[in-house]
PDB file of C-alpha atoms in Angstrom:
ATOM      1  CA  UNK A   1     -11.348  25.685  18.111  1.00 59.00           C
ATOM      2  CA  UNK A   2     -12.198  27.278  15.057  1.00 84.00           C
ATOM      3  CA  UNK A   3     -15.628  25.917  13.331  1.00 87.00           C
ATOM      4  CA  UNK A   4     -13.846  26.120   9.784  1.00 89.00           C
ATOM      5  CA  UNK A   5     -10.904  24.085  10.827  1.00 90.00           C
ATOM      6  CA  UNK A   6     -13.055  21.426  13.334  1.00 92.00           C
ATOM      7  CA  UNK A   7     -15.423  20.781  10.515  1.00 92.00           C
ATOM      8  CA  UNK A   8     -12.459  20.229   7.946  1.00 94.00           C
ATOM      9  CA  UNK A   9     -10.590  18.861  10.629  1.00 96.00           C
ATOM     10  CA  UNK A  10     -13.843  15.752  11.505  1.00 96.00           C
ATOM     11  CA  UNK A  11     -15.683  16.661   8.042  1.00 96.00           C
ATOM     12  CA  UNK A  12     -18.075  13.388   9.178  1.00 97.00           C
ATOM     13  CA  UNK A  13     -18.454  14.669  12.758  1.00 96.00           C
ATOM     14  CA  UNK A  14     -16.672  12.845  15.997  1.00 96.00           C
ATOM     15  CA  UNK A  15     -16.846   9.261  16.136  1.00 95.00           C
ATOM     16  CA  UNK A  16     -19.865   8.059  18.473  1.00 93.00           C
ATOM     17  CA  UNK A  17     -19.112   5.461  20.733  1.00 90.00           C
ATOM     18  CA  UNK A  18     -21.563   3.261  20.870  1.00 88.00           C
ATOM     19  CA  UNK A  19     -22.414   1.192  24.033  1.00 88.00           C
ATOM     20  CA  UNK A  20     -23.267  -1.752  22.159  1.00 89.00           C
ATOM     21  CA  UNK A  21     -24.612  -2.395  18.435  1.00 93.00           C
ATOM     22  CA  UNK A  22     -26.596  -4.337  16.844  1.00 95.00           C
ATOM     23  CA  UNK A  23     -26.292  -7.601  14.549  1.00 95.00           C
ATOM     24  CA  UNK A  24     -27.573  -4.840  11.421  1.00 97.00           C
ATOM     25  CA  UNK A  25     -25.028  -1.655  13.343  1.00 97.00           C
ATOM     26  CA  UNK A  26     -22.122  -4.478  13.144  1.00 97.00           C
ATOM     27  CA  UNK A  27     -23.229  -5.844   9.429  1.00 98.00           C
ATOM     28  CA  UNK A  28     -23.282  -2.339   8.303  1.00 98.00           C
ATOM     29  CA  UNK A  29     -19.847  -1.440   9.697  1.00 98.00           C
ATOM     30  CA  UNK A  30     -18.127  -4.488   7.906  1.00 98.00           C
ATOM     31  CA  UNK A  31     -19.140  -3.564   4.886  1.00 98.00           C
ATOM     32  CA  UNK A  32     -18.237  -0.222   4.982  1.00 98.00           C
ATOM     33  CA  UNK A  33     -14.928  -1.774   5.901  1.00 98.00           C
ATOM     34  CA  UNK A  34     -15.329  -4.052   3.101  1.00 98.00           C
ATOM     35  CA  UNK A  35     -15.913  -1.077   0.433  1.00 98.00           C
ATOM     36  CA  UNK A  36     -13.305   1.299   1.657  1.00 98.00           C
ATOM     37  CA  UNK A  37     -10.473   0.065  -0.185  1.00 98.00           C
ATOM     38  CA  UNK A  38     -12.147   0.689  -3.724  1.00 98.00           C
ATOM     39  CA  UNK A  39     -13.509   4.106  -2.875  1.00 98.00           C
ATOM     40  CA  UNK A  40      -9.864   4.671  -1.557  1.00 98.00           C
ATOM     41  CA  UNK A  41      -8.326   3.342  -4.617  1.00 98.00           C
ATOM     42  CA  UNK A  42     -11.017   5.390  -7.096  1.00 98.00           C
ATOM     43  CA  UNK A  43     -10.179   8.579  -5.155  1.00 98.00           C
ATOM     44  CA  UNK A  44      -6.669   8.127  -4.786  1.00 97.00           C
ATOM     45  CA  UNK A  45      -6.093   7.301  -8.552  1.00 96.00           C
ATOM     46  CA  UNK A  46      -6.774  10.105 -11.089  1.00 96.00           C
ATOM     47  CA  UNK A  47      -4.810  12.595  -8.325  1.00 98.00           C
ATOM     48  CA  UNK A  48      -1.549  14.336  -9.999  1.00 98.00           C
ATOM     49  CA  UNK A  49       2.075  14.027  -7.889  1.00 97.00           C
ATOM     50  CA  UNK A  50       0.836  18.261  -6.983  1.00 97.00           C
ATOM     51  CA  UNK A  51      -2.900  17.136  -5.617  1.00 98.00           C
ATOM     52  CA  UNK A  52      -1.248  14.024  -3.508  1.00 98.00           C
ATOM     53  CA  UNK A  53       1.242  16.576  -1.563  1.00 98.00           C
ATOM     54  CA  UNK A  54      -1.622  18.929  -1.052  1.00 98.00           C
ATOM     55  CA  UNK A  55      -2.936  19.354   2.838  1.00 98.00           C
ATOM     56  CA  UNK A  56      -6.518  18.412   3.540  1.00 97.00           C
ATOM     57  CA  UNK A  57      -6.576  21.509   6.095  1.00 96.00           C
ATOM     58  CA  UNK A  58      -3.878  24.052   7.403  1.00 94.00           C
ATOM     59  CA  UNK A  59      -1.333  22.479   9.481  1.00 93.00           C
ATOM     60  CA  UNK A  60      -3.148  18.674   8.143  1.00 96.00           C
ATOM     61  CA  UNK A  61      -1.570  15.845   6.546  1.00 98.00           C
ATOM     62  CA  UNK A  62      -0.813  15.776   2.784  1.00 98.00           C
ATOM     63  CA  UNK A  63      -3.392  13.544   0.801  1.00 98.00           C
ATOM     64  CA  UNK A  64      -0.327  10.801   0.364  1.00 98.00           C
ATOM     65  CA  UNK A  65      -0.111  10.940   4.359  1.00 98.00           C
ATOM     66  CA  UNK A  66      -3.630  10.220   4.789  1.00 98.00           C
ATOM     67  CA  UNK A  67      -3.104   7.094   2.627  1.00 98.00           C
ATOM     68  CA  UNK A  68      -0.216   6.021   4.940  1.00 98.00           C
ATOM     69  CA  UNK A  69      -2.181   6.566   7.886  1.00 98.00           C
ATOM     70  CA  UNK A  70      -5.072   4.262   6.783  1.00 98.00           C
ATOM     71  CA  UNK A  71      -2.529   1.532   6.003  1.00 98.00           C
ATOM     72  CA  UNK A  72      -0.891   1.660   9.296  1.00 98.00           C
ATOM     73  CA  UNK A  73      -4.077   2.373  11.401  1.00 98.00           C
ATOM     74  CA  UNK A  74      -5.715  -0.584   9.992  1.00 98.00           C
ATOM     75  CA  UNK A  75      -3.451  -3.127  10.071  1.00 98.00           C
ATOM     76  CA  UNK A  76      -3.031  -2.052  14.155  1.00 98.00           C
ATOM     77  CA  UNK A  77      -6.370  -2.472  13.718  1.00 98.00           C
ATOM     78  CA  UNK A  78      -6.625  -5.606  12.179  1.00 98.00           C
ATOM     79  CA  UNK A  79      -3.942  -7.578  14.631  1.00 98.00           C
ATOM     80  CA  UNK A  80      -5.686  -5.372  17.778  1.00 98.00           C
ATOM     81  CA  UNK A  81      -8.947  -8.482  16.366  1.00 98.00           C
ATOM     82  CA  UNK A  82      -6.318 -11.118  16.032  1.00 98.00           C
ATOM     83  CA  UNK A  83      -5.253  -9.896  19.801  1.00 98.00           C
ATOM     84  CA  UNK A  84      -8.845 -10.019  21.250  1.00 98.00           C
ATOM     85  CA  UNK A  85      -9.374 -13.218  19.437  1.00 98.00           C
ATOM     86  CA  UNK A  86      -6.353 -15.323  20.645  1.00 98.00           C
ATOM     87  CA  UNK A  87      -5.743 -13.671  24.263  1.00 98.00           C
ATOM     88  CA  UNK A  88      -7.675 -12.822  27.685  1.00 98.00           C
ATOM     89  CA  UNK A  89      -8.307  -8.862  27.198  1.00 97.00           C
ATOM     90  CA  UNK A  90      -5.112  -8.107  26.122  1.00 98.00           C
ATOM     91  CA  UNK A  91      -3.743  -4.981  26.568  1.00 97.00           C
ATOM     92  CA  UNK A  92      -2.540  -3.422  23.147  1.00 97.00           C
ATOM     93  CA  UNK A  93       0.615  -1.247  22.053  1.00 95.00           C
ATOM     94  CA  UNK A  94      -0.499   2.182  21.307  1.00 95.00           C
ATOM     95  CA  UNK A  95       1.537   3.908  18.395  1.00 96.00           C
ATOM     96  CA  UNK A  96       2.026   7.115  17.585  1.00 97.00           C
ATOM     97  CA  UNK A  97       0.147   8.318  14.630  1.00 97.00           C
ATOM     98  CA  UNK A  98       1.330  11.979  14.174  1.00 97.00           C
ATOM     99  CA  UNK A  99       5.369  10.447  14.407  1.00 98.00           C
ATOM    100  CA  UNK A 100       4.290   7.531  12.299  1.00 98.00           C
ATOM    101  CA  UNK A 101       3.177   9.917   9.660  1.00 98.00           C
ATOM    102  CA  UNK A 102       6.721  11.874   9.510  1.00 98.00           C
ATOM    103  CA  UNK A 103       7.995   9.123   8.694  1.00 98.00           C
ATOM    104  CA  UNK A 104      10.111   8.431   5.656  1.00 98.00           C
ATOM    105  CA  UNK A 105       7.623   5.853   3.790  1.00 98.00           C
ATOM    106  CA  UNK A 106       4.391   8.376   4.524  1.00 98.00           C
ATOM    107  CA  UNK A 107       6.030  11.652   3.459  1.00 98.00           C
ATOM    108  CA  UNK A 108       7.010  10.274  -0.115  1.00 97.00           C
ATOM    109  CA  UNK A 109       6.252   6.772  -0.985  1.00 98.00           C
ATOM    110  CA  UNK A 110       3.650   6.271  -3.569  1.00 98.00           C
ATOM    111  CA  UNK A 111       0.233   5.668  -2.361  1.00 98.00           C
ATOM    112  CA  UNK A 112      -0.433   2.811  -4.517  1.00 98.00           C
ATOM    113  CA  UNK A 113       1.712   1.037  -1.826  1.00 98.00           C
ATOM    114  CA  UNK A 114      -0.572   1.523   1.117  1.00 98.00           C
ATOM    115  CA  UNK A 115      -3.529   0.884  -1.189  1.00 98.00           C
ATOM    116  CA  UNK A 116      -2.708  -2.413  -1.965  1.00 98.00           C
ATOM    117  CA  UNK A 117      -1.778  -2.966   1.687  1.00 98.00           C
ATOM    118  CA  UNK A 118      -5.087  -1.785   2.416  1.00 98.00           C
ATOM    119  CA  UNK A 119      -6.977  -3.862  -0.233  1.00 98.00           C
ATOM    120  CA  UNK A 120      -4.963  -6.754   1.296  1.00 98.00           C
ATOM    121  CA  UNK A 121      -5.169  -6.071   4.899  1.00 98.00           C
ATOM    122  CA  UNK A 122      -9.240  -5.732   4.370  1.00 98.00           C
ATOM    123  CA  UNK A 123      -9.533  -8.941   2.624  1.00 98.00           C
ATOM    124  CA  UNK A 124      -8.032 -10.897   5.591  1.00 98.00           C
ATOM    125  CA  UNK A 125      -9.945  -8.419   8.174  1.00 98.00           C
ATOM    126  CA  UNK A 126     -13.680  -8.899   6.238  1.00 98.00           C
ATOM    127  CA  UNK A 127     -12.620 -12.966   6.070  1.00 98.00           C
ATOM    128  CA  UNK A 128     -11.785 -12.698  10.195  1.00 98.00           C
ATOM    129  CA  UNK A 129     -14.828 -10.812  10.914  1.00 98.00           C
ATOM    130  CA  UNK A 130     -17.685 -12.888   8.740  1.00 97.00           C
ATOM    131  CA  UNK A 131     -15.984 -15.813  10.493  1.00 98.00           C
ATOM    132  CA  UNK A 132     -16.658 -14.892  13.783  1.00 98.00           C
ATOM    133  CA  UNK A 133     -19.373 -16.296  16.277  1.00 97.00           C
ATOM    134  CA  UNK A 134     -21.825 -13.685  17.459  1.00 97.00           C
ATOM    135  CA  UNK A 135     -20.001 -14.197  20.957  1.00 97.00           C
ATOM    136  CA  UNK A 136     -16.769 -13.292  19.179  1.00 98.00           C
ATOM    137  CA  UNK A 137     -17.826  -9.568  18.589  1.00 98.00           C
ATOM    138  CA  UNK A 138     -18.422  -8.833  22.556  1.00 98.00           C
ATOM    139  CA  UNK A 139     -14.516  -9.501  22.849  1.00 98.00           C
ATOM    140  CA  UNK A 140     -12.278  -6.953  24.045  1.00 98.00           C
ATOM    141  CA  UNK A 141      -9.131  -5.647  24.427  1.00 98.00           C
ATOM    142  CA  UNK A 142      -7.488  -2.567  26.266  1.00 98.00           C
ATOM    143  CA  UNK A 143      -6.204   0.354  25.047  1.00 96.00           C
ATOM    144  CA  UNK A 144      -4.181   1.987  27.957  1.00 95.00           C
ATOM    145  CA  UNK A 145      -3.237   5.686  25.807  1.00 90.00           C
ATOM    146  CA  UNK A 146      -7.635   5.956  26.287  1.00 84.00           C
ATOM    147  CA  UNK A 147      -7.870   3.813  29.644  1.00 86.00           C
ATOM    148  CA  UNK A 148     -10.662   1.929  27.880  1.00 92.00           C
ATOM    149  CA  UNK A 149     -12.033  -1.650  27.418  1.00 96.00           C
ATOM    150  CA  UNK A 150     -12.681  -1.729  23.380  1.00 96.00           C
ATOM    151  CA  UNK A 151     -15.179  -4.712  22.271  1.00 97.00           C
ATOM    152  CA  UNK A 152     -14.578  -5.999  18.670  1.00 98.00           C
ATOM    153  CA  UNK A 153     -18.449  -4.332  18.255  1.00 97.00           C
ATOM    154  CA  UNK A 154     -17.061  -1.055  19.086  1.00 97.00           C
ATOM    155  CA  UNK A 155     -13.992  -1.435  17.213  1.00 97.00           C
ATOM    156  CA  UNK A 156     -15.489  -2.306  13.734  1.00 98.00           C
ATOM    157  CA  UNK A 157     -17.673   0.594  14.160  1.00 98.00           C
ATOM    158  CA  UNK A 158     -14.932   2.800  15.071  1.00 97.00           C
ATOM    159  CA  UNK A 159     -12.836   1.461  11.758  1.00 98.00           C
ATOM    160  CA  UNK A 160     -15.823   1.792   9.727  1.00 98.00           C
ATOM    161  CA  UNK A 161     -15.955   5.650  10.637  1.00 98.00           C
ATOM    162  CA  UNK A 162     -12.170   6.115  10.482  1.00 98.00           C
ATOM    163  CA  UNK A 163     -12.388   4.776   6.822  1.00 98.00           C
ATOM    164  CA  UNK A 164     -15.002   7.567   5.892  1.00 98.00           C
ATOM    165  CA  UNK A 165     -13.302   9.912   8.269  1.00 98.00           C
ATOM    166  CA  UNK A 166     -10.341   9.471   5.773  1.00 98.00           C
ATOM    167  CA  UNK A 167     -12.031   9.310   2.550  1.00 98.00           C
ATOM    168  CA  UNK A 168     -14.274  12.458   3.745  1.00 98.00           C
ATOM    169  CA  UNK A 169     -10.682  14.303   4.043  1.00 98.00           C
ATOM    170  CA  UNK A 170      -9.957  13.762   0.599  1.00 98.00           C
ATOM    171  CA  UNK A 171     -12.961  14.110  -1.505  1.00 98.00           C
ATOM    172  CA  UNK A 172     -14.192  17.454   0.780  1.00 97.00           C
ATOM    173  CA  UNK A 173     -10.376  18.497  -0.307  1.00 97.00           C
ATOM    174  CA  UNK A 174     -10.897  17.883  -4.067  1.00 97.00           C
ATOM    175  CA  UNK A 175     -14.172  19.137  -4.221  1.00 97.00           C
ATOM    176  CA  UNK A 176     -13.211  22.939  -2.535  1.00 96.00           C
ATOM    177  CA  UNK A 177      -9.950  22.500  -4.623  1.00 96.00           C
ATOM    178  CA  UNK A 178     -12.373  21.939  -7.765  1.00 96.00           C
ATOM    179  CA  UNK A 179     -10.592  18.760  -8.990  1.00 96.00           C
TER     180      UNK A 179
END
């Protein structure tokens, strides 16, 4: 793959999976979760009907799909907790992303929707998570699309990345678009 387009494409780098983390790895994580919706919301906002339909990278999403995604990804992400939580390594429903994305409600709703679902979704996530017992975190579930065993460690880490993964796609774009 082209450098250009892999370094727009991940403009934090890959997602490392960790083999465990730490009490401070897992802290950190939540409240990078706990932030995202504001730095969302204080990107998002001043951006003109023009800027929100603009692609973060050739052949990318629009800025306004991005938003969508985040809404959708984490509330899968959120009930994927409630899942480990409440049942014996349950094996999750995989969706779609790229089809979710074409979807009516991504291609032109306003974003303030999915920010508000985000804000929303985070505030019952970050209550879940600070509520949990240290013994809660080494839960798992399965994702079969990956054919891997996903601990609640690994998963908050992974949503804290996605979250700057996201956010990196849209203020990278407005800075080389000069906005």
């Amino acid at each position: 793959m082209d450098v250009a387009i892999e370094n727009l494409k991940y403009p934090i780098g890959h997602f490392p999976w960790p083999n465990d983390a730490s009490t401070d790895e897992i802290a950190n994580a939540v409240e990078i979760i706990r932030v995202a919706p504001e730095k969302f919301q204080k990107t998002i906002e001043p951006l003109s009907q023009v800027q929100l339909e603009t692609t973060y990278r050739p052949e990318g999403w629009t800025v306004r799909q991005v938003v969508h995604h985040v809404a959708d990804s984490h509330m899968n992400g959120y009930f994927r907790f409630k899942l480990a939580l409440t049942e014996d390594s349950p094996t999750i429903k995989p969706y779609d992303q790229t089809r979710w994305a074409m979807l009516r409600d991504s291609l032109s709703l306003e974003p303030a929707v999915s920010l508000a679902l985000i804000t929303n979704i985070h505030i019952r996530w970050i209550y879940l998570m600070e509520h949990m017992s240290p013994s809660d975190w080494d839960l798992i579930f399965i994702h079969p699309e990956h054919n891997r065993k996903m601990s609640l460690k690994q998963t908050a880490m992974m949503y804290a990345w996605h979250s700057q993964h996201h956010l990196a796609h849209i203020t990278s774009l407005a800075e080389r678009m000069g906005w």
